[in-house]
Amino acid sequence: MNLLISIAGRLSALLALSLATGCSSLGGTLNPAKYDSMTCAELNNAVGDIAREISQTAITRGKVANTSVPNWLLGGARVKTAVANRETARIEKLKQREEVIVTTRAGRCPKSAG
């Protein structure tokens, strides 16, 4: 009985994680013009915020990838792979945003170009 509860708990955690990840991956398009009006300090903060988001997303992706899915759970491995792929796509989008901000910052704030 305890084994069944443990498995059900893992399953519900995996499903909750996949639903939360699906909602968090909804985002707008990349708009470089919005960074033109930011100050150097704001650009630095934006880079830090994006770096933090990338780290948190990578941690989540690692947890999902290391989740043990029972063999009897049909489609469980596919869900796990889909969630991990979604997190990878989110990381790529964040890296693109980071590149735009760093490029903008390098052009306007030469001291913080590195």
PDB file of N, CA, C and O in Angstrom, residues 26-58:
ATOM      1  N   LEU A  26       5.031  29.822 -21.776  1.00  0.00           N
ATOM      2  CA  LEU A  26       4.328  30.750 -22.646  1.00  0.00           C
ATOM      3  C   LEU A  26       4.987  32.111 -22.505  1.00  0.00           C
ATOM      4  O   LEU A  26       5.092  32.660 -21.428  1.00  0.00           O
ATOM      5  N   GLY A  27       5.438  32.657 -23.581  1.00  0.00           N
ATOM      6  CA  GLY A  27       6.114  33.944 -23.488  1.00  0.00           C
ATOM      7  C   GLY A  27       5.912  34.747 -24.748  1.00  0.00           C
ATOM      8  O   GLY A  27       5.440  34.257 -25.761  1.00  0.00           O
ATOM      9  N   GLY A  28       6.308  35.992 -24.649  1.00  0.00           N
ATOM     10  CA  GLY A  28       6.173  36.873 -25.789  1.00  0.00           C
ATOM     11  C   GLY A  28       7.330  36.684 -26.749  1.00  0.00           C
ATOM     12  O   GLY A  28       8.248  35.903 -26.535  1.00  0.00           O
ATOM     13  N   THR A  29       7.267  37.454 -27.812  1.00  0.00           N
ATOM     14  CA  THR A  29       8.333  37.395 -28.787  1.00  0.00           C
ATOM     15  C   THR A  29       9.483  38.273 -28.334  1.00  0.00           C
ATOM     16  O   THR A  29       9.332  39.140 -27.487  1.00  0.00           O
ATOM     17  N   LEU A  30      10.620  38.066 -28.920  1.00  0.00           N
ATOM     18  CA  LEU A  30      11.822  38.804 -28.585  1.00  0.00           C
ATOM     19  C   LEU A  30      11.752  40.175 -29.233  1.00  0.00           C
ATOM     20  O   LEU A  30      11.650  40.292 -30.451  1.00  0.00           O
ATOM     21  N   ASN A  31      11.811  41.234 -28.410  1.00  0.00           N
ATOM     22  CA  ASN A  31      11.708  42.592 -28.914  1.00  0.00           C
ATOM     23  C   ASN A  31      12.913  43.395 -28.444  1.00  0.00           C
ATOM     24  O   ASN A  31      12.910  43.919 -27.334  1.00  0.00           O
ATOM     25  N   PRO A  32      13.958  43.509 -29.273  1.00  0.00           N
ATOM     26  CA  PRO A  32      15.164  44.223 -28.866  1.00  0.00           C
ATOM     27  C   PRO A  32      14.933  45.704 -28.587  1.00  0.00           C
ATOM     28  O   PRO A  32      15.681  46.317 -27.841  1.00  0.00           O
ATOM     29  N   ALA A  33      13.905  46.289 -29.162  1.00  0.00           N
ATOM     30  CA  ALA A  33      13.659  47.719 -28.991  1.00  0.00           C
ATOM     31  C   ALA A  33      13.333  48.080 -27.548  1.00  0.00           C
ATOM     32  O   ALA A  33      13.610  49.196 -27.111  1.00  0.00           O
ATOM     33  N   LYS A  34      12.783  47.160 -26.792  1.00  0.00           N
ATOM     34  CA  LYS A  34      12.421  47.492 -25.413  1.00  0.00           C
ATOM     35  C   LYS A  34      13.655  47.683 -24.534  1.00  0.00           C
ATOM     36  O   LYS A  34      13.568  48.311 -23.490  1.00  0.00           O
ATOM     37  N   TYR A  35      14.791  47.179 -24.948  1.00  0.00           N
ATOM     38  CA  TYR A  35      16.011  47.340 -24.159  1.00  0.00           C
ATOM     39  C   TYR A  35      16.735  48.646 -24.475  1.00  0.00           C
ATOM     40  O   TYR A  35      17.618  49.061 -23.744  1.00  0.00           O
ATOM     41  N   ASP A  36      16.357  49.323 -25.567  1.00  0.00           N
ATOM     42  CA  ASP A  36      17.014  50.568 -25.952  1.00  0.00           C
ATOM     43  C   ASP A  36      16.779  51.692 -24.947  1.00  0.00           C
ATOM     44  O   ASP A  36      17.613  52.570 -24.794  1.00  0.00           O
ATOM     45  N   SER A  37      15.651  51.669 -24.278  1.00  0.00           N
ATOM     46  CA  SER A  37      15.332  52.740 -23.341  1.00  0.00           C
ATOM     47  C   SER A  37      15.827  52.459 -21.926  1.00  0.00           C
ATOM     48  O   SER A  37      15.655  53.289 -21.040  1.00  0.00           O
ATOM     49  N   MET A  38      16.454  51.312 -21.696  1.00  0.00           N
ATOM     50  CA  MET A  38      16.927  50.954 -20.360  1.00  0.00           C
ATOM     51  C   MET A  38      18.276  51.589 -20.071  1.00  0.00           C
ATOM     52  O   MET A  38      19.092  51.775 -20.964  1.00  0.00           O
ATOM     53  N   THR A  39      18.498  51.889 -18.794  1.00  0.00           N
ATOM     54  CA  THR A  39      19.798  52.402 -18.378  1.00  0.00           C
ATOM     55  C   THR A  39      20.771  51.238 -18.256  1.00  0.00           C
ATOM     56  O   THR A  39      20.368  50.066 -18.282  1.00  0.00           O
ATOM     57  N   CYS A  40      22.049  51.575 -18.073  1.00  0.00           N
ATOM     58  CA  CYS A  40      23.063  50.527 -17.932  1.00  0.00           C
ATOM     59  C   CYS A  40      22.794  49.654 -16.702  1.00  0.00           C
ATOM     60  O   CYS A  40      22.945  48.433 -16.756  1.00  0.00           O
ATOM     61  N   ALA A  41      22.370  50.284 -15.619  1.00  0.00           N
ATOM     62  CA  ALA A  41      22.072  49.521 -14.404  1.00  0.00           C
ATOM     63  C   ALA A  41      20.896  48.573 -14.630  1.00  0.00           C
ATOM     64  O   ALA A  41      20.910  47.422 -14.177  1.00  0.00           O
ATOM     65  N   GLU A  42      19.889  49.052 -15.350  1.00  0.00           N
ATOM     66  CA  GLU A  42      18.736  48.197 -15.641  1.00  0.00           C
ATOM     67  C   GLU A  42      19.132  47.040 -16.555  1.00  0.00           C
ATOM     68  O   GLU A  42      18.638  45.916 -16.387  1.00  0.00           O
ATOM     69  N   LEU A  43      20.010  47.306 -17.508  1.00  0.00           N
ATOM     70  CA  LEU A  43      20.480  46.240 -18.390  1.00  0.00           C
ATOM     71  C   LEU A  43      21.271  45.198 -17.595  1.00  0.00           C
ATOM     72  O   LEU A  43      21.121  43.993 -17.813  1.00  0.00           O
ATOM     73  N   ASN A  44      22.106  45.661 -16.668  1.00  0.00           N
ATOM     74  CA  ASN A  44      22.858  44.730 -15.822  1.00  0.00           C
ATOM     75  C   ASN A  44      21.913  43.870 -14.992  1.00  0.00           C
ATOM     76  O   ASN A  44      22.118  42.654 -14.860  1.00  0.00           O
ATOM     77  N   ASN A  45      20.881  44.491 -14.425  1.00  0.00           N
ATOM     78  CA  ASN A  45      19.896  43.736 -13.645  1.00  0.00           C
ATOM     79  C   ASN A  45      19.148  42.732 -14.521  1.00  0.00           C
ATOM     80  O   ASN A  45      18.861  41.612 -14.089  1.00  0.00           O
ATOM     81  N   ALA A  46      18.836  43.139 -15.746  1.00  0.00           N
ATOM     82  CA  ALA A  46      18.129  42.233 -16.656  1.00  0.00           C
ATOM     83  C   ALA A  46      18.985  41.016 -16.993  1.00  0.00           C
ATOM     84  O   ALA A  46      18.480  39.892 -17.042  1.00  0.00           O
ATOM     85  N   VAL A  47      20.287  41.237 -17.210  1.00  0.00           N
ATOM     86  CA  VAL A  47      21.184  40.106 -17.486  1.00  0.00           C
ATOM     87  C   VAL A  47      21.214  39.161 -16.287  1.00  0.00           C
ATOM     88  O   VAL A  47      21.151  37.934 -16.433  1.00  0.00           O
ATOM     89  N   GLY A  48      21.300  39.731 -15.083  1.00  0.00           N
ATOM     90  CA  GLY A  48      21.309  38.904 -13.873  1.00  0.00           C
ATOM     91  C   GLY A  48      20.022  38.119 -13.696  1.00  0.00           C
ATOM     92  O   GLY A  48      20.041  36.946 -13.317  1.00  0.00           O
ATOM     93  N   ASP A  49      18.900  38.771 -13.967  1.00  0.00           N
ATOM     94  CA  ASP A  49      17.605  38.093 -13.840  1.00  0.00           C
ATOM     95  C   ASP A  49      17.484  36.936 -14.826  1.00  0.00           C
ATOM     96  O   ASP A  49      17.005  35.851 -14.476  1.00  0.00           O
ATOM     97  N   ILE A  50      17.936  37.161 -16.043  1.00  0.00           N
ATOM     98  CA  ILE A  50      17.854  36.101 -17.056  1.00  0.00           C
ATOM     99  C   ILE A  50      18.797  34.953 -16.700  1.00  0.00           C
ATOM    100  O   ILE A  50      18.443  33.783 -16.842  1.00  0.00           O
ATOM    101  N   ALA A  51      19.981  35.287 -16.197  1.00  0.00           N
ATOM    102  CA  ALA A  51      20.917  34.233 -15.790  1.00  0.00           C
ATOM    103  C   ALA A  51      20.314  33.394 -14.665  1.00  0.00           C
ATOM    104  O   ALA A  51      20.447  32.162 -14.653  1.00  0.00           O
ATOM    105  N   ARG A  52      19.618  34.031 -13.745  1.00  0.00           N
ATOM    106  CA  ARG A  52      18.958  33.309 -12.653  1.00  0.00           C
ATOM    107  C   ARG A  52      17.853  32.402 -13.202  1.00  0.00           C
ATOM    108  O   ARG A  52      17.728  31.245 -12.782  1.00  0.00           O
ATOM    109  N   GLU A  53      17.078  32.911 -14.155  1.00  0.00           N
ATOM    110  CA  GLU A  53      16.023  32.104 -14.764  1.00  0.00           C
ATOM    111  C   GLU A  53      16.597  30.898 -15.504  1.00  0.00           C
ATOM    112  O   GLU A  53      16.035  29.804 -15.440  1.00  0.00           O
ATOM    113  N   ILE A  54      17.714  31.106 -16.205  1.00  0.00           N
ATOM    114  CA  ILE A  54      18.357  29.997 -16.916  1.00  0.00           C
ATOM    115  C   ILE A  54      18.790  28.925 -15.923  1.00  0.00           C
ATOM    116  O   ILE A  54      18.570  27.729 -16.141  1.00  0.00           O
ATOM    117  N   SER A  55      19.376  29.341 -14.807  1.00  0.00           N
ATOM    118  CA  SER A  55      19.822  28.381 -13.791  1.00  0.00           C
ATOM    119  C   SER A  55      18.648  27.606 -13.207  1.00  0.00           C
ATOM    120  O   SER A  55      18.707  26.377 -13.072  1.00  0.00           O
ATOM    121  N   GLN A  56      17.580  28.310 -12.871  1.00  0.00           N
ATOM    122  CA  GLN A  56      16.414  27.643 -12.294  1.00  0.00           C
ATOM    123  C   GLN A  56      15.779  26.674 -13.287  1.00  0.00           C
ATOM    124  O   GLN A  56      15.365  25.576 -12.915  1.00  0.00           O
ATOM    125  N   THR A  57      15.726  27.074 -14.528  1.00  0.00           N
ATOM    126  CA  THR A  57      15.151  26.201 -15.560  1.00  0.00           C
ATOM    127  C   THR A  57      16.019  24.973 -15.779  1.00  0.00           C
ATOM    128  O   THR A  57      15.506  23.865 -15.957  1.00  0.00           O
ATOM    129  N   ALA A  58      17.335  25.158 -15.749  1.00  0.00           N
ATOM    130  CA  ALA A  58      18.238  24.014 -15.915  1.00  0.00           C
ATOM    131  C   ALA A  58      18.110  23.046 -14.743  1.00  0.00           C
ATOM    132  O   ALA A  58      18.155  21.821 -14.936  1.00  0.00           O
TER     133      ALA A  58
END
